[in-house]
Short mmCIF file of C-alpha atoms and ligand atoms in Angstrom, two decimals:
data_model
loop_
_atom_site.label_atom_id
_atom_site.label_comp_id
_atom_site.label_asym_id
_atom_site.label_seq_id
_atom_site.Cartn_x
_atom_site.Cartn_y
_atom_site.Cartn_z
CA MET A 235 81.64 131.62 96.96
CA LYS A 236 80.69 127.96 96.50
CA ILE A 237 83.59 125.65 95.75
CA LEU A 238 83.39 122.01 94.74
CA LEU A 239 86.53 120.01 95.51
CA SER A 240 87.36 116.61 94.11
CA GLY A 241 90.41 114.41 94.42
CA GLY A 242 90.87 110.88 95.58
CA GLY A 243 92.25 107.43 95.84
CA THR A 244 95.29 108.28 97.92
CA GLY A 245 96.26 110.92 100.47
CA GLY A 246 98.57 112.64 98.00
CA HIS A 247 95.52 113.77 96.01
CA VAL A 248 93.21 114.48 98.94
CA TYR A 249 95.32 116.55 101.34
CA PRO A 250 96.15 119.32 98.79
CA ALA A 251 92.41 119.95 98.25
CA LEU A 252 91.76 120.08 101.99
CA ALA A 253 94.78 122.29 102.68
CA LEU A 254 93.54 124.73 100.04
CA MET A 255 90.08 124.63 101.61
CA ARG A 256 91.45 125.48 105.07
CA ARG A 257 93.37 128.45 103.71
CA ILE A 258 90.30 129.73 101.81
CA GLN A 259 88.26 129.40 105.02
CA GLU A 260 90.84 131.65 106.74
CA VAL A 261 90.72 134.39 104.11
CA ASP A 262 86.99 134.06 103.32
CA PRO A 263 84.98 132.55 106.19
CA THR A 264 81.80 132.76 104.10
CA ALA A 265 83.11 130.32 101.47
CA GLU A 266 81.15 127.06 101.17
CA PHE A 267 82.49 123.68 100.12
CA LEU A 268 81.36 120.32 98.84
CA TYR A 269 83.83 117.44 98.47
CA VAL A 270 83.16 114.79 95.83
CA GLY A 271 85.07 111.50 96.05
CA THR A 272 84.44 107.79 96.04
CA GLU A 273 83.31 105.71 98.99
CA LYS A 274 86.23 103.30 98.52
CA GLY A 275 89.08 105.82 98.30
CA LEU A 276 91.03 107.18 101.26
CA GLU A 277 89.10 110.47 100.85
CA SER A 278 85.93 109.02 102.38
CA LYS A 279 87.87 108.52 105.64
CA ILE A 280 90.02 111.66 105.59
CA VAL A 281 87.29 114.17 104.68
CA LYS A 282 85.14 113.07 107.65
CA ASP A 283 87.49 114.95 109.99
CA TYR A 284 87.13 118.21 108.07
CA ASN A 285 83.51 118.95 108.75
CA ILE A 286 82.31 119.54 105.17
CA PRO A 287 79.64 117.74 103.15
CA PHE A 288 80.83 114.76 101.13
CA ALA A 289 79.13 113.34 98.03
CA SER A 290 80.29 110.27 96.18
CA VAL A 291 80.30 108.92 92.65
CA GLU A 292 81.01 105.33 91.72
CA ILE A 293 84.05 104.89 89.50
CA LYS A 294 87.21 102.83 89.28
CA GLY A 295 90.51 103.20 87.46
CA PHE A 296 91.21 101.67 84.05
CA LYS A 297 93.51 98.63 84.00
CA ARG A 298 96.39 98.85 81.54
CA SER A 299 95.49 95.68 79.61
CA LEU A 300 92.29 95.26 77.65
CA SER A 301 89.83 92.76 79.16
CA LEU A 302 86.13 92.26 79.87
CA ASP A 303 86.68 94.44 82.88
CA THR A 304 87.63 97.36 80.60
CA PHE A 305 84.08 97.44 79.17
CA LYS A 306 82.60 97.38 82.66
CA THR A 307 84.89 100.26 83.63
CA ILE A 308 83.84 102.26 80.55
CA ARG A 309 80.15 101.71 81.45
CA MET A 310 80.89 102.80 85.00
CA PHE A 311 82.73 105.90 83.74
CA ILE A 312 79.77 106.97 81.60
CA SER A 313 77.41 106.45 84.51
CA SER A 314 79.76 108.37 86.83
CA ILE A 315 79.57 111.40 84.52
CA LYS A 316 75.76 111.30 84.88
CA GLN A 317 76.09 111.05 88.68
CA ALA A 318 78.62 113.91 88.71
CA LYS A 319 76.39 116.12 86.53
CA LYS A 320 73.53 115.61 88.98
CA ILE A 321 75.74 116.59 91.93
CA VAL A 322 77.16 119.64 90.15
CA LYS A 323 73.71 120.83 88.97
CA LYS A 324 72.30 120.49 92.47
CA TYR A 325 75.20 122.21 94.25
CA GLN A 326 75.69 124.98 91.64
CA PRO A 327 79.34 125.75 92.49
CA ASP A 328 81.09 128.91 91.32
CA ILE A 329 84.21 126.87 90.61
CA VAL A 330 85.34 123.24 90.61
CA ILE A 331 88.84 122.19 91.66
CA GLY A 332 90.23 118.73 90.93
CA THR A 333 93.40 117.53 92.64
CA GLY A 334 93.89 114.26 90.80
CA GLY A 335 92.94 110.61 91.10
CA TYR A 336 90.39 109.06 88.76
CA VAL A 337 87.34 110.42 90.62
CA CYS A 338 88.20 113.89 89.30
CA ALA A 339 87.64 112.82 85.71
CA PRO A 340 83.81 112.66 85.73
CA VAL A 341 83.45 115.51 88.22
CA VAL A 342 85.63 118.10 86.48
CA TYR A 343 84.47 116.96 83.03
CA ALA A 344 80.81 117.31 84.07
CA ALA A 345 81.49 120.78 85.46
CA SER A 346 83.14 121.93 82.27
CA LYS A 347 80.24 120.60 80.17
CA LEU A 348 77.88 122.59 82.39
CA GLY A 349 79.93 125.75 81.77
CA ILE A 350 81.40 125.99 85.27
CA PRO A 351 85.02 127.23 85.54
CA SER A 352 87.48 124.64 86.75
CA ILE A 353 91.08 124.12 87.80
CA ILE A 354 93.11 120.94 87.96
CA HIS A 355 96.05 120.70 90.34
CA GLU A 356 98.90 118.43 89.25
CA GLN A 357 101.20 117.59 92.17
CA ASN A 358 103.76 115.51 90.26
CA SER A 359 106.62 116.11 87.85
CA VAL A 360 104.87 113.77 85.40
CA ALA A 361 101.14 114.36 84.78
CA GLY A 362 98.60 111.69 85.77
CA ILE A 363 96.26 110.22 83.14
CA THR A 364 93.21 111.95 84.66
CA ASN A 365 94.78 115.38 84.56
CA LYS A 366 96.05 114.86 81.01
CA PHE A 367 92.50 113.97 79.94
CA LEU A 368 91.00 116.94 81.77
CA SER A 369 93.56 119.51 80.58
CA ARG A 370 91.52 120.09 77.43
CA TYR A 371 88.36 121.00 79.32
CA VAL A 372 89.55 123.03 82.32
CA THR A 373 90.06 126.77 82.72
CA LYS A 374 93.47 126.56 84.41
CA ILE A 375 96.13 123.94 85.17
CA ALA A 376 98.04 124.48 88.42
CA ILE A 377 101.45 122.80 88.61
CA CYS A 378 104.23 122.20 91.13
CA PHE A 379 107.18 121.18 88.93
CA GLU A 380 108.49 122.97 85.80
CA GLU A 381 109.14 119.54 84.23
CA VAL A 382 105.42 118.76 83.97
CA LYS A 383 104.76 121.64 81.55
CA LYS A 384 105.62 119.38 78.62
CA ASP A 385 102.68 117.12 79.48
CA PHE A 386 100.32 120.08 79.02
CA ALA A 387 102.20 121.54 76.03
CA LYS A 388 98.98 122.01 74.04
CA TYR A 389 97.63 124.49 76.59
CA PRO A 390 100.51 126.76 77.67
CA ALA A 391 98.18 129.68 78.46
CA LYS A 392 96.31 127.60 81.04
CA ILE A 393 99.39 126.68 83.08
CA CYS A 394 100.17 128.44 86.34
CA PHE A 395 102.92 127.51 88.77
CA THR A 396 101.45 127.45 92.28
CA GLY A 397 103.12 124.64 94.24
CA ASN A 398 101.19 122.30 96.54
CA PRO A 399 98.75 123.78 99.12
CA ARG A 400 99.88 121.22 101.67
CA ALA A 401 103.26 123.03 101.72
CA GLN A 402 101.61 126.17 103.08
CA GLU A 403 99.54 124.19 105.57
CA VAL A 404 102.50 122.36 107.15
CA SER A 405 104.71 125.43 107.25
CA ASN A 406 102.10 127.27 109.31
CA VAL A 407 101.73 124.53 111.91
CA GLN A 408 102.93 125.46 115.40
CA LYS A 409 105.83 123.26 116.51
CA LYS A 410 104.58 121.13 119.37
CA ALA A 411 105.37 118.01 121.34
CA ALA A 412 103.41 115.57 119.20
CA LEU A 413 105.28 112.35 119.89
CA GLU A 414 104.08 111.55 123.42
CA GLU A 415 100.80 110.18 122.06
CA TYR A 416 102.94 107.60 120.21
CA ASN A 417 104.79 106.71 123.47
CA LEU A 418 107.90 108.51 122.27
CA ASP A 419 109.85 111.45 123.69
CA SER A 420 109.49 114.71 121.74
CA LYS A 421 112.92 115.84 122.98
CA LYS A 422 114.77 112.89 121.43
CA PRO A 423 116.06 112.87 117.81
CA THR A 424 113.34 111.10 115.83
CA VAL A 425 113.07 109.38 112.47
CA VAL A 426 109.60 109.13 110.91
CA ILE A 427 109.20 106.23 108.45
CA PHE A 428 106.18 105.66 106.18
CA GLY A 429 105.51 104.37 102.68
CA GLY A 430 103.18 107.03 101.28
CA SER A 431 99.58 107.35 102.42
CA ARG A 432 98.84 103.63 102.07
CA GLY A 433 102.09 102.13 103.28
CA ALA A 434 104.65 100.11 101.29
CA LYS A 435 105.21 96.39 101.82
CA LYS A 436 108.91 96.51 100.95
CA ILE A 437 109.61 99.39 103.36
CA ASN A 438 107.69 97.57 106.09
CA GLU A 439 109.72 94.39 105.50
CA ALA A 440 113.02 96.28 105.68
CA PHE A 441 111.83 97.96 108.87
CA ILE A 442 111.01 94.60 110.51
CA GLU A 443 114.45 93.33 109.55
CA ALA A 444 116.03 96.50 110.94
CA LEU A 445 114.08 96.46 114.19
CA PRO A 446 116.59 94.64 116.44
CA MET A 447 119.31 97.06 115.25
CA LEU A 448 117.09 100.13 115.69
CA ALA A 449 116.33 99.15 119.27
CA THR A 450 119.94 99.87 120.26
CA LYS A 451 120.16 103.37 118.76
CA ASN A 452 120.20 106.67 120.58
CA TYR A 453 117.55 108.00 118.22
CA GLN A 454 113.92 106.85 118.17
CA VAL A 455 111.66 105.78 115.31
CA LEU A 456 107.98 106.36 114.56
CA MET A 457 106.80 103.95 111.88
CA ALA A 458 103.46 104.06 109.97
CA THR A 459 102.81 100.80 108.13
CA GLY A 460 99.66 101.73 106.19
CA ASP A 461 96.24 100.36 107.14
CA VAL A 462 96.33 97.23 104.99
CA HIS A 463 99.72 96.05 106.25
CA TYR A 464 99.22 96.78 109.95
CA GLU A 465 97.95 93.43 111.15
CA ALA A 466 100.72 91.44 109.48
CA ILE A 467 103.34 93.77 110.97
CA GLN A 468 101.77 93.49 114.43
CA ASN A 469 102.09 89.71 114.27
CA GLN A 470 105.77 90.01 113.39
CA LEU A 471 106.34 92.60 116.14
CA ILE A 472 104.87 90.34 118.79
CA LYS A 473 107.46 87.71 117.86
CA ILE A 474 110.48 89.99 118.24
CA LYS A 475 109.46 92.68 120.66
CA ASN A 476 111.26 93.36 123.93
CA ASP A 477 110.74 96.20 126.41
CA LYS A 478 113.75 98.26 125.46
CA PHE A 479 112.44 99.34 122.07
CA ASN A 480 112.49 103.04 121.32
CA VAL A 481 110.31 102.38 118.34
CA SER A 482 106.60 103.02 117.93
CA VAL A 483 104.51 101.39 115.20
CA VAL A 484 101.10 102.62 114.06
CA SER A 485 98.96 102.00 110.99
CA TYR A 486 98.56 105.69 110.10
CA ILE A 487 99.70 109.06 111.44
CA PRO A 488 96.67 111.35 111.27
CA ASN A 489 98.51 114.45 112.56
CA MET A 490 101.48 114.36 110.19
CA PRO A 491 102.07 118.17 110.11
CA GLU A 492 102.55 118.19 113.91
CA VAL A 493 104.68 115.03 113.83
CA PHE A 494 106.87 116.51 111.07
CA SER A 495 107.36 119.63 113.16
CA THR A 496 109.37 117.60 115.70
CA ALA A 497 111.03 115.09 113.33
CA SER A 498 114.78 115.05 112.66
CA LEU A 499 114.64 112.88 109.54
CA VAL A 500 111.97 111.32 107.31
CA VAL A 501 112.15 108.06 105.36
CA SER A 502 109.38 107.71 102.79
CA ARG A 503 108.22 107.08 99.26
CA SER A 504 108.57 110.14 97.02
CA GLY A 505 104.92 111.00 96.48
CA ALA A 506 104.64 114.62 95.40
CA THR A 507 102.58 115.83 98.35
CA THR A 508 105.03 114.38 100.86
CA LEU A 509 107.87 116.12 99.01
CA ALA A 510 106.01 119.44 99.11
CA GLU A 511 105.72 119.04 102.88
CA LEU A 512 109.38 118.08 103.38
CA THR A 513 110.64 121.03 101.35
CA ALA A 514 108.26 123.56 102.90
CA LEU A 515 109.50 122.54 106.35
CA GLY A 516 113.13 122.01 105.38
CA LEU A 517 113.24 118.39 106.54
CA PRO A 518 116.09 116.06 105.54
CA SER A 519 114.91 112.79 104.02
CA ILE A 520 115.77 109.39 102.60
CA LEU A 521 113.48 108.78 99.63
CA ILE A 522 112.57 105.32 98.37
CA PRO A 523 110.58 105.89 95.14
CA SER A 524 107.79 103.46 94.37
CA PRO A 525 108.74 101.55 91.22
CA TYR A 526 105.05 100.70 90.66
CA VAL A 527 103.74 104.11 89.50
CA THR A 528 103.06 105.53 86.02
CA ASN A 529 106.19 106.51 84.09
CA ASP A 530 108.31 106.01 87.20
CA HIS A 531 107.21 109.49 88.28
CA GLN A 532 108.30 109.01 91.90
CA THR A 533 111.94 108.63 90.83
CA LYS A 534 111.60 111.88 88.89
CA ASN A 535 109.96 113.56 91.89
CA ALA A 536 112.79 112.33 94.14
CA GLU A 537 115.51 113.42 91.72
CA SER A 538 114.25 116.98 91.86
CA LEU A 539 115.34 117.01 95.52
CA VAL A 540 118.36 114.72 95.29
CA ASN A 541 119.91 116.80 92.47
CA LYS A 542 119.81 119.78 94.81
CA HIS A 543 121.33 117.82 97.72
CA ALA A 544 118.04 118.14 99.58
CA ALA A 545 117.45 114.40 100.07
CA MET A 546 119.11 110.99 99.68
CA LEU A 547 117.78 108.38 97.27
CA LEU A 548 117.57 104.73 98.21
CA LYS A 549 116.35 102.39 95.48
CA GLU A 550 113.72 99.86 96.52
CA SER A 551 115.78 97.16 94.73
CA GLU A 552 118.67 97.87 97.13
CA LEU A 553 116.56 98.15 100.26
CA THR A 554 117.27 95.71 103.10
CA GLY A 555 117.07 96.11 106.86
CA GLU A 556 120.82 96.50 107.07
CA LYS A 557 120.94 99.08 104.27
CA LEU A 558 118.15 101.02 105.93
CA VAL A 559 120.00 101.22 109.27
CA GLU A 560 123.28 102.06 107.54
CA THR A 561 121.64 104.96 105.67
CA LEU A 562 119.80 106.15 108.78
CA ASP A 563 123.05 106.14 110.78
CA GLU A 564 124.81 108.09 108.06
CA LEU A 565 122.42 110.96 108.66
CA MET A 566 121.35 110.52 112.27
CA LEU A 567 124.96 110.41 113.51
CA ASP A 568 125.90 113.48 111.46
CA PRO A 569 123.83 116.54 112.44
CA ASN A 570 125.83 118.79 110.08
CA LYS A 571 124.93 116.67 107.09
CA ARG A 572 121.27 116.75 108.13
CA GLN A 573 121.41 120.50 108.59
CA GLU A 574 122.89 121.01 105.12
CA MET A 575 120.18 118.82 103.59
CA ALA A 576 117.51 120.67 105.55
CA GLU A 577 118.71 124.04 104.27
CA ASN A 578 118.79 122.80 100.66
CA ALA A 579 115.29 121.35 101.04
CA LYS A 580 113.91 124.60 102.42
CA LYS A 581 115.26 126.52 99.40
CA ILE A 582 112.89 124.58 97.10
CA GLY A 583 109.85 124.80 99.41
CA MET A 584 106.74 126.73 98.33
CA PRO A 585 105.24 127.93 101.62
CA ASP A 586 102.77 130.27 99.85
CA ALA A 587 101.27 127.66 97.49
CA SER A 588 97.65 128.01 98.68
CA ASP A 589 97.78 131.80 98.36
CA ARG A 590 99.08 131.44 94.81
CA LEU A 591 96.24 129.06 93.97
CA ILE A 592 93.70 131.40 95.58
CA GLU A 593 95.02 134.17 93.33
CA VAL A 594 94.33 131.96 90.30
CA ILE A 595 90.77 131.33 91.59
CA ASN A 596 90.22 135.07 92.12
CA GLU A 597 91.46 135.87 88.61
CA ILE A 598 88.99 133.35 87.14
CA MET A 599 86.14 134.70 89.28
CA LYS A 600 86.78 138.27 88.11
CA LYS A 601 86.16 137.27 84.46
C1 LIG B 140 101.16 104.75 94.66
C2 LIG B 140 100.75 106.06 94.12
O1 LIG B 140 100.08 106.17 93.12
N1 LIG B 140 101.20 107.12 94.78
C3 LIG B 140 100.90 108.49 94.39
C4 LIG B 140 100.04 109.12 95.46
O2 LIG B 140 100.78 108.84 96.63
P1 LIG B 140 100.45 109.08 98.14
O3 LIG B 140 99.02 109.22 98.43
O4 LIG B 140 101.22 108.10 98.90
O5 LIG B 140 101.01 110.54 98.16
P2 LIG B 140 102.03 111.46 98.82
O6 LIG B 140 103.23 110.80 99.34
O7 LIG B 140 102.24 112.55 97.85
O8 LIG B 140 101.16 112.05 100.04
C5 LIG B 140 100.86 111.29 101.15
C6 LIG B 140 100.14 112.21 102.11
O9 LIG B 140 99.65 111.44 103.17
C7 LIG B 140 100.18 111.93 104.39
N2 LIG B 140 100.31 110.81 105.33
C8 LIG B 140 100.99 109.69 105.00
C9 LIG B 140 101.10 108.64 105.88
C10 LIG B 140 100.51 108.77 107.16
O10 LIG B 140 100.57 107.88 108.02
N3 LIG B 140 99.83 109.91 107.45
C11 LIG B 140 99.71 110.94 106.56
O11 LIG B 140 99.09 111.97 106.87
C12 LIG B 140 101.49 112.60 104.02
O12 LIG B 140 101.91 113.53 105.00
C13 LIG B 140 101.09 113.25 102.71
O13 LIG B 140 100.35 114.43 102.92
O14 LIG B 140 99.79 110.49 95.18
C14 LIG B 140 100.97 111.31 94.99
C15 LIG B 140 100.53 112.74 94.71
O15 LIG B 140 99.88 112.88 93.51
C16 LIG B 140 101.86 110.72 93.89
O16 LIG B 140 103.06 111.49 93.79
C17 LIG B 140 102.19 109.29 94.25
O17 LIG B 140 103.04 108.71 93.29
#
């Protein structure tokens, strides 16, 4: 079977496609893959480590307000459909799977116009613009939250509840000492802090403010700042650093499933793929939704855990260094509370999400 995958912009759209690919490779080693993304998105970096061919189309997202740029973007979108059609015709996939981000729009649309079956995977509790646009053209719509059904209300027969493939991937990872490569001790209670796949300025600022307080704790911290913020953070660290710090700061954590397997608590944005990982593993978390996303969907994502006592919510508007440490202490000094949260998180996890999605693919292929 030849499968064309497309998803991009941020890690939350890329990792689900790659997790699904890895599971398909396990059950069908003869399956072939092509990944289509953009050169500028995070996918061009991430996919390199997965040993599959990568093709790119040139496209950018639409800005909300109308300007001269809008016309350029429309021209680029039309040209990206032509590029995508060329790629699809050449590769001749049996099925095309889009996991969100604007790059999917021309790719999945082109596939549908060429009569190739397709699936979109919506990770969030509120559908993205690209997936809403594509819902009309695709064969199936795979979802992870019941709440998102209303966004695809015109096509109820296409909807299938699968969960996020990344959930299955992380839950199958062998627990191992992954923290030594970050100069930390895998036996010590550890908090992992990151602001989604690209980092979050406000979380980084609170972390810097919290740093002198964190240095005195009996738990350790692994912090990922995001590539674009790393240099600025490094400069700040140099100013305040002393040798006693049990804190490690990196720009990105490439082996997150392994790191999660030894973490005691996670502090992060509430991107849907991260939440799928936390619930599959049963990891307690403090969620700081990004207020800068469409329809405030990260708050809705976070609430789906918080309402079930599976996570704590901390609003970005209330985030300071002191508040961060106070909230961390509340959980890190109370293992019972963490345990309760972990159990509640695990109850909502979907550790068979890839298998469910593979079943949908097989059903389509049979027809
Ligand atoms: C600003 C924005 O539009 N964010 C969206 C984007 O977020 P974003 O890309 O941040 O998505 P998620 O939080 O869902 O996923 C991040 C992924 O990157 C991984 N990771 C992160 C940091 C790191 O150092 N190493 C690493 O491997 C995480 O483990 C996870 O697999 O896609 C998500 C999924 O559609 C949406 O819910 C988010 O709202």
